[in-house]
Coordinates of C-alpha atoms in Angstrom, one line a residue:
X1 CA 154.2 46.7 30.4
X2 CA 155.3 50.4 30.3
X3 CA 158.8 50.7 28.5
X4 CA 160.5 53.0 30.9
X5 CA 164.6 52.2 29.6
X6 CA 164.5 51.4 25.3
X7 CA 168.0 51.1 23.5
X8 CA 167.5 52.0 19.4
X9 CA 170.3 50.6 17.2
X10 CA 170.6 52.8 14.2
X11 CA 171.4 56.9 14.6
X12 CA 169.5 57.6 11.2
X13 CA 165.9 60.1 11.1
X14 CA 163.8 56.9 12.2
X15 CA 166.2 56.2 14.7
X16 CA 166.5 60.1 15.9
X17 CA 162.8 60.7 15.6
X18 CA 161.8 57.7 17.6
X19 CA 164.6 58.5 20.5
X20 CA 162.9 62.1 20.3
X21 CA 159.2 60.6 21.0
X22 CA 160.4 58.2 23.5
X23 CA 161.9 60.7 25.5
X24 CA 159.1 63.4 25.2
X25 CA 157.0 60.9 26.9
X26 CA 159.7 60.7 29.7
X27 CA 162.0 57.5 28.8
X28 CA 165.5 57.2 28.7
X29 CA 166.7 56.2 25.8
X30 CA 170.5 55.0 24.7
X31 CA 171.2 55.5 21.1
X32 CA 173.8 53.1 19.3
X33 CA 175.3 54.2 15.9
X34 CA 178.3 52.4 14.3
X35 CA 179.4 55.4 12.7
X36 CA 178.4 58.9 13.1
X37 CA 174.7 60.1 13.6
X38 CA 172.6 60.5 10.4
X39 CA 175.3 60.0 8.0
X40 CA 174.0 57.1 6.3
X41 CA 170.6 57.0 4.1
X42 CA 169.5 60.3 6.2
X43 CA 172.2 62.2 5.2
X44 CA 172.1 61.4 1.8
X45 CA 168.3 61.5 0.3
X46 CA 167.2 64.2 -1.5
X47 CA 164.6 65.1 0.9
X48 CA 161.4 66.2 -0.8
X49 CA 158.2 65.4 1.7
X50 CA 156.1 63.3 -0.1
X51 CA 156.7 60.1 -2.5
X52 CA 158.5 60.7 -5.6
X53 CA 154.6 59.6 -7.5
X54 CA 152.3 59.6 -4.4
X55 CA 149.6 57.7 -6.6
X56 CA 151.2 54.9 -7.2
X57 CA 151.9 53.7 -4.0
X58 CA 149.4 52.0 -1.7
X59 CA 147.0 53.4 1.1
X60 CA 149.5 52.0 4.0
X61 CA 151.8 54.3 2.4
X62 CA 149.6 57.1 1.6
X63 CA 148.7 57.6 5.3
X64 CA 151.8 57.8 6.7
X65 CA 153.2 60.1 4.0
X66 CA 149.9 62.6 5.2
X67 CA 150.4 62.3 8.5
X68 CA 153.8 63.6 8.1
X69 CA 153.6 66.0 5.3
X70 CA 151.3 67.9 7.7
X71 CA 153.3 67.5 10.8
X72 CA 156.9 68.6 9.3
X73 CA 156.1 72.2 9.5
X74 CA 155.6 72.3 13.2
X75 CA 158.4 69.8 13.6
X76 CA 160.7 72.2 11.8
X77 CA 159.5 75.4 13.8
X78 CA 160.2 73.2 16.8
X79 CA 163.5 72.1 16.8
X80 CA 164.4 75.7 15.3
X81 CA 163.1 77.0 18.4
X82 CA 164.8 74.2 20.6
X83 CA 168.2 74.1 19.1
X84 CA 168.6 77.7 16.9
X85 CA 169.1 75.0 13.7
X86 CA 166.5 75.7 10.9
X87 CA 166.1 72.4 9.0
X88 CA 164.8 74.5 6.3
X89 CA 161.4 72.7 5.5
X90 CA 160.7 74.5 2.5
X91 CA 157.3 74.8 0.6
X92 CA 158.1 75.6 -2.6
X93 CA 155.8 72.8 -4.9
X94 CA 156.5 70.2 -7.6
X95 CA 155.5 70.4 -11.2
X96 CA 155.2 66.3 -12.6
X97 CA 155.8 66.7 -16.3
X98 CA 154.2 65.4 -19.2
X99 CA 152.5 62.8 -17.3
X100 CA 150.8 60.0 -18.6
X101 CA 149.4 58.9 -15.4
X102 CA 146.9 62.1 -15.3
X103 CA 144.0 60.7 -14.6
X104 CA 145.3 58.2 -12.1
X105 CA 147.0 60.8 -10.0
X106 CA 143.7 63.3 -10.1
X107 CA 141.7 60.3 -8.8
X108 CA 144.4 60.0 -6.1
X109 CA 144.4 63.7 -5.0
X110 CA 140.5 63.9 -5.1
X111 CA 140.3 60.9 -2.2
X112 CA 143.4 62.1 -0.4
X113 CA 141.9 65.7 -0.5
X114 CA 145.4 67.2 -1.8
X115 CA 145.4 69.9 -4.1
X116 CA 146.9 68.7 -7.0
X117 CA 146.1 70.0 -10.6
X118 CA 147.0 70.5 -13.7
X119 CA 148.8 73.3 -15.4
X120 CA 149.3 74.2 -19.1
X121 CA 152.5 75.5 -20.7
X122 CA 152.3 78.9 -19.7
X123 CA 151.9 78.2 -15.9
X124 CA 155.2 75.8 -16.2
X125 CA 157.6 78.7 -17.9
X126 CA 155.9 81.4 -15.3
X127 CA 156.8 79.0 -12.4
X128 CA 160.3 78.1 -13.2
X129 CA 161.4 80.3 -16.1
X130 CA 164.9 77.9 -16.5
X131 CA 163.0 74.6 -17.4
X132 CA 163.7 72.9 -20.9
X133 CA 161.2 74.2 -23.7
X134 CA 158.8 71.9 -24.7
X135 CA 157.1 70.8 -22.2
X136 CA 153.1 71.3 -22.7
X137 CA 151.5 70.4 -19.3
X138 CA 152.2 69.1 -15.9
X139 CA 151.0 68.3 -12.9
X140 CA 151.6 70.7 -10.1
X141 CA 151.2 70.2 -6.7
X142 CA 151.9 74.3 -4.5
X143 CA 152.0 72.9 -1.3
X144 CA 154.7 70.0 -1.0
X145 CA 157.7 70.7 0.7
X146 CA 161.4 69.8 0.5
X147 CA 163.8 69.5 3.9
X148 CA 167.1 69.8 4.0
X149 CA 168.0 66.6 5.6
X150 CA 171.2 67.3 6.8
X151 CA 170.4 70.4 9.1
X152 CA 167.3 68.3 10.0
X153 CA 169.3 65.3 11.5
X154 CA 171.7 68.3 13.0
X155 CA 168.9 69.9 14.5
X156 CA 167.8 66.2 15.6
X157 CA 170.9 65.5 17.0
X158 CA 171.4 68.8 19.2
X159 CA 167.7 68.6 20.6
X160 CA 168.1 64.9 21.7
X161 CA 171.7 65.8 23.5
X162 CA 169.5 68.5 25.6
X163 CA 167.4 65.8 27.6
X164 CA 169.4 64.3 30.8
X165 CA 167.6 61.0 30.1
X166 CA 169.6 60.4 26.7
X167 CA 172.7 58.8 26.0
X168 CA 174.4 58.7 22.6
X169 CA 177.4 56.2 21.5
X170 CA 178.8 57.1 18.0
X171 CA 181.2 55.1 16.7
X172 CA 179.4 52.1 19.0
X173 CA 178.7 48.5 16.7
X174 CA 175.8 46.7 18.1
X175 CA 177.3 43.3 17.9
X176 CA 174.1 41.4 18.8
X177 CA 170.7 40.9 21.1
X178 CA 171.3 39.7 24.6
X179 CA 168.1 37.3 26.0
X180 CA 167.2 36.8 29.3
X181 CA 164.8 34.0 30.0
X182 CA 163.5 34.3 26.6
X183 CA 163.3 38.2 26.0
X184 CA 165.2 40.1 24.5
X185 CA 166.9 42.3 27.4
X186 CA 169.5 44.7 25.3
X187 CA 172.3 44.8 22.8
X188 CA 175.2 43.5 23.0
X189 CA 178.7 46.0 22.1
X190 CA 182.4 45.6 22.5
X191 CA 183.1 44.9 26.1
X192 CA 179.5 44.8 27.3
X193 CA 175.8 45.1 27.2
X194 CA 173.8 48.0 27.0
X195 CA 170.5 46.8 28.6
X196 CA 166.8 48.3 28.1
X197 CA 162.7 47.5 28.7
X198 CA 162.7 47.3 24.8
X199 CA 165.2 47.4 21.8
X200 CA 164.4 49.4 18.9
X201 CA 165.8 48.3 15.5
X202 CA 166.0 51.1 13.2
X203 CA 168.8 49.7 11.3
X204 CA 168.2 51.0 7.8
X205 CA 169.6 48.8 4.7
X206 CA 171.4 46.4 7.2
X207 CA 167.8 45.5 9.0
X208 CA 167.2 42.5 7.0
X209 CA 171.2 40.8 7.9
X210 CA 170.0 41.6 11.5
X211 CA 166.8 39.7 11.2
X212 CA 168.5 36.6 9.6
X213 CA 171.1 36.8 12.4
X214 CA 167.7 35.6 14.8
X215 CA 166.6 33.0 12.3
X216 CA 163.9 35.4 10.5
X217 CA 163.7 36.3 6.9
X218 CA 162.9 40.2 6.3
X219 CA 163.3 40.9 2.6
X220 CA 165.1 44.4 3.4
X221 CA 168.4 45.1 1.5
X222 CA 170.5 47.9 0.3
X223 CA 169.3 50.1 -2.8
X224 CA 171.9 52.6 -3.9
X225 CA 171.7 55.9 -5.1
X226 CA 173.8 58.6 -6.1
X227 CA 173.1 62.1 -6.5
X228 CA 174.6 64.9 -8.3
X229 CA 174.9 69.1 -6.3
X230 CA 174.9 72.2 -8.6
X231 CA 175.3 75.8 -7.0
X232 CA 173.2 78.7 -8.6
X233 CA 172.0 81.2 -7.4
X234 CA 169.5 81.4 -4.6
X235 CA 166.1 81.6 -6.0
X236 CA 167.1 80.6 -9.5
X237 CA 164.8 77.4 -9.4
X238 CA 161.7 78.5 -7.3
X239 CA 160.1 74.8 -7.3
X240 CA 160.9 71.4 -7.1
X241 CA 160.7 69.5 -11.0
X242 CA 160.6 65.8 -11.7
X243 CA 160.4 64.2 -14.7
X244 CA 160.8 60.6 -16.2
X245 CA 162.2 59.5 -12.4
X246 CA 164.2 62.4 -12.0
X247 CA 164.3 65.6 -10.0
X248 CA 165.7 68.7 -9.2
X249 CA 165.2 70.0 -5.8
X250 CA 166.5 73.6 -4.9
X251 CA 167.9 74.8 -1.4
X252 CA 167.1 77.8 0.3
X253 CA 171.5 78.7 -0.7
X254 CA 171.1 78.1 -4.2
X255 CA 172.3 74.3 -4.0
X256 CA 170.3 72.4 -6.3
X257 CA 170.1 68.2 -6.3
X258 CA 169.8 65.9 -9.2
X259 CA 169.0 62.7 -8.7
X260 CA 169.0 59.8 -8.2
X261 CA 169.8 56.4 -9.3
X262 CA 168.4 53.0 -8.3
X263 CA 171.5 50.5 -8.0
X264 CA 171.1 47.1 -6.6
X265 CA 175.4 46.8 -6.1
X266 CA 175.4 45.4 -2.1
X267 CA 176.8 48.0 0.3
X268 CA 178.9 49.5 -2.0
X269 CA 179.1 53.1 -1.6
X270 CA 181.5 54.7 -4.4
X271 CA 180.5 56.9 -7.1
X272 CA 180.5 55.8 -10.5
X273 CA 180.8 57.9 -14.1
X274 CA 178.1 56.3 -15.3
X275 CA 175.8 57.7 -13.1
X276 CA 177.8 61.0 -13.2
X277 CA 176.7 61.1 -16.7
X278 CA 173.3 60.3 -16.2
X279 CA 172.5 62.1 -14.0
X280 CA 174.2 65.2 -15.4
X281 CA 172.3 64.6 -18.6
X282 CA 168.8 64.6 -16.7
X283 CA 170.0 67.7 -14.6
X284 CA 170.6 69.6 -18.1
X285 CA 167.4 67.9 -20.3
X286 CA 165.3 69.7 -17.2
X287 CA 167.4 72.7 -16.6
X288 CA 169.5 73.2 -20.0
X289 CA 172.2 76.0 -17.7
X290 CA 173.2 73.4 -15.5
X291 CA 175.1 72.0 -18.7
X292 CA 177.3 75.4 -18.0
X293 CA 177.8 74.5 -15.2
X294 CA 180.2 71.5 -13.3
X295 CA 178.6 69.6 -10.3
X296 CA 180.4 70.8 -6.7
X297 CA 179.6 67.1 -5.1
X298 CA 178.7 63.6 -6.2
X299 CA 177.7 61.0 -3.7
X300 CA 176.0 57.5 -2.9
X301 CA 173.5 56.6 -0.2
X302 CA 171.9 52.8 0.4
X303 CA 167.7 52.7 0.8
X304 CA 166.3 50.0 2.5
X305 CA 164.8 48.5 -0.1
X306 CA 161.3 46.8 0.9
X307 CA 159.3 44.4 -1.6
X308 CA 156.7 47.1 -1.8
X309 CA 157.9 49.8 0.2
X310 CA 155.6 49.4 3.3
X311 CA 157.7 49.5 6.5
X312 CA 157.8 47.2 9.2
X313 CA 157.1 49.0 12.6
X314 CA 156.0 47.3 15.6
X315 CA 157.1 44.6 17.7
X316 CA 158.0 41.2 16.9
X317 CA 156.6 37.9 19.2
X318 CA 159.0 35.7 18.2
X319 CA 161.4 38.2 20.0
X320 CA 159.9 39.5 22.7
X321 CA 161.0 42.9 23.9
X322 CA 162.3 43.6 20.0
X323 CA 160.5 46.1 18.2
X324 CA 161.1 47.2 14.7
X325 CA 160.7 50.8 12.6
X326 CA 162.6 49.1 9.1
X327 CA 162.5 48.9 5.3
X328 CA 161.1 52.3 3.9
X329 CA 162.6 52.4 0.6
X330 CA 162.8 55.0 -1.1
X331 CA 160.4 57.2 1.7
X332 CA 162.2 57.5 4.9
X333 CA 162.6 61.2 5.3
X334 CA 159.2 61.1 4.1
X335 CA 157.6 58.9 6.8
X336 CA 159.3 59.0 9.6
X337 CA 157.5 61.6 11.7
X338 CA 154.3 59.4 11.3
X339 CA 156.3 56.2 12.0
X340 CA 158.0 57.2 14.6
X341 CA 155.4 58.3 16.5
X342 CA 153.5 54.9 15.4
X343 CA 156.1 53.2 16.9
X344 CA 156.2 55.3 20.0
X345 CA 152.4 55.1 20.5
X346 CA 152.3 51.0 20.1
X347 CA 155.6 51.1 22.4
X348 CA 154.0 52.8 25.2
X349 CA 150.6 51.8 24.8
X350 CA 148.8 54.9 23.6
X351 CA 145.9 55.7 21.4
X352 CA 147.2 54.7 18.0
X353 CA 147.9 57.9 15.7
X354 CA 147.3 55.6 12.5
X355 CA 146.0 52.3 12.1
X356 CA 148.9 49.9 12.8
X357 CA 147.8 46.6 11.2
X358 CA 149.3 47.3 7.6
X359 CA 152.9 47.8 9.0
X360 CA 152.8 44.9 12.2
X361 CA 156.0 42.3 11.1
X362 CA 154.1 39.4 12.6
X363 CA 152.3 38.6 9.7
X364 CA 154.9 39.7 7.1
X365 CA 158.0 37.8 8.6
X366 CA 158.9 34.4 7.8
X367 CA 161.2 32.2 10.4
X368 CA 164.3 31.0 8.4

């Protein structure tokens, strides 16, 4: 059955990206967000393309993390080209430093084919001159990019507004499913339905308390983390760092970002000192002039945190006509060009881009 009319609750980058594959294979699409588009986990990441330690994550998350680190280039140039917004994809590397985990991530690179090495102490201080003294070796990694996630889900937002076949309601709660004869037939919102072929749930943090609304146990739930913003000048950091869970990650403007912390505190959103002053002592053990310096913006974003960070995409039996793209973790900017398109592919019944049996919710939800 050919999907012609899909309604996607959730205005984040899965739920952007998958309205933009849907509707570039010629469906019309209605787009619910409670809020305002991409001002939840989207908006708030940090934004480098690739997992924070690629290696130690498994091969369901490995190939969508490929697939999209070599597809966010031309997804960039795109929507530049469509909508005059750069989302500033930016390949400006990572150094990893003083690893332990050496040999492990080598072994990773070698069967992922990325080209990962490592680098002594002179190739650290020639590569960002403002780093911390002492560090002896790291891992380094030229090619990995950084986007600046809130021009991409600007840019996102002005190319989906161009196709006739898309509707977008901001400030819209999706309230519930509606059924019809035992499918699920469209969501229901103050003072009506908005009806569809399929309903997308790209809900983020909240995807697990819409699951248990239906009876079904998905062990998604908000992770919170804050992040600190310094301003230097542009080019002052030329890569991306990251060391002992932290990292700086520099703008094409000279904004920098420190982050970030893991905080299991509900949907609680407010900043707290405490992770001001962590995180300002990380930003200044890695980069010892930010400790000059006073941070222009603090804030908090929720993760859909996932038992082992593999998302659910696909459709769900037990709900026919429901289909999920949920619980990424700490990787949605990361995967969602692969995802989406994973999801659009299984939706309207193409060719697969990547295997889809590691990330089908059928065997991976429980009925409560």
């Amino acid at each position: 059955m050919w999907m012609r009319d899909v309604v996607i609750v959730g205005g984040g980058v899965m739920g952007c990206l998958t309205a933009l594959e849907l509707l570039q294979a010629g469906c019309r699409v209605t787009l619910l967000e409670r809020g305002e588009l991409g001002r939840e986990a989207s908006w708030a990441g940090g934004g480098i393309v690739s997992p924070l330690y690629p290696w130690r994550y498994s091969s369901p998350i490995s190939a969508l993390a490929r697939w999209s680190q070599d597809y966010y280039g031309a997804l960039a140039r795109h929507l530049l080209v469509d909508t005059g917004i750069d989302p500033e994809v930016q390949p400006c590397g990572l150094l990893w430093l003083d690893l332990d985990e050496q040999d492990q991530a080598m072994q990773w690179a070698a069967q992922q084919d990325r080209p990962l090495q490592h680098v002594d102490e002179q190739f650290i201080y020639r590569q960002v001159p403002p780093l911390a003294k002492g560090f002896a070796g790291a891992l380094w990694q030229a090619d990995l990019a950084n986007v600046r996630n809130p021009r991409l889900m600007k840019a996102l937002r002005a190319r989906l507004l161009q196709f006739d076949g898309f509707v977008l309601r901001e400030h819209c709660a999706a309230l519930g499913l509606q059924r019809e004869a035992g499918r699920i037939t469209g969501v229901q919102i103050a003072g009506g339905v908005v009806s569809g072929d399929a309903v997308v749930l790209c809900a983020g943090a909240w995807g697990g308390d819409w699951l248990a609304a239906e009876g079904l146990t998905l062990p998604v739930e908000p992770v919170k983390g804050q992040m600190l913003l310094y301003r230097m000048e542009p080019g002052w950091l030329p890569s991306m760092v990251m060391a002992e869970g932290r990292y700086a990650i520099p703008r094409r403007d000279g904004h920098i970002l420190i982050g970030s912390t893991l905080e299991h505190a509900g949907y609680d959103k407010t900043t707290t000192e405490q992770a001001l002053t962590s995180l300002r002592l990380s930003a200044e053990a890695l980069l010892p002039a930010l400790a000059q310096q006073t941070p222009v913006a603090q804030w908090a974003g929720l993760r859909p945190g996932s038992p082992d960070g593999v998302p659910y995409i696909g459709p769900l039996s037990a709900r026919p006509g429901l289909w999920l793209n949920l619980g990424h973790y700490r990787n949605g900017l990361v995967l969602a060009p692969a995802s989406c398109r994973l999801l659009a592919d299984l939706l309207l019944e193409r060719a697969p881009a990547i295997d889809p049996a590691p990330y089908l919710p059928d065997a991976r939800l429980c009925h409560g």
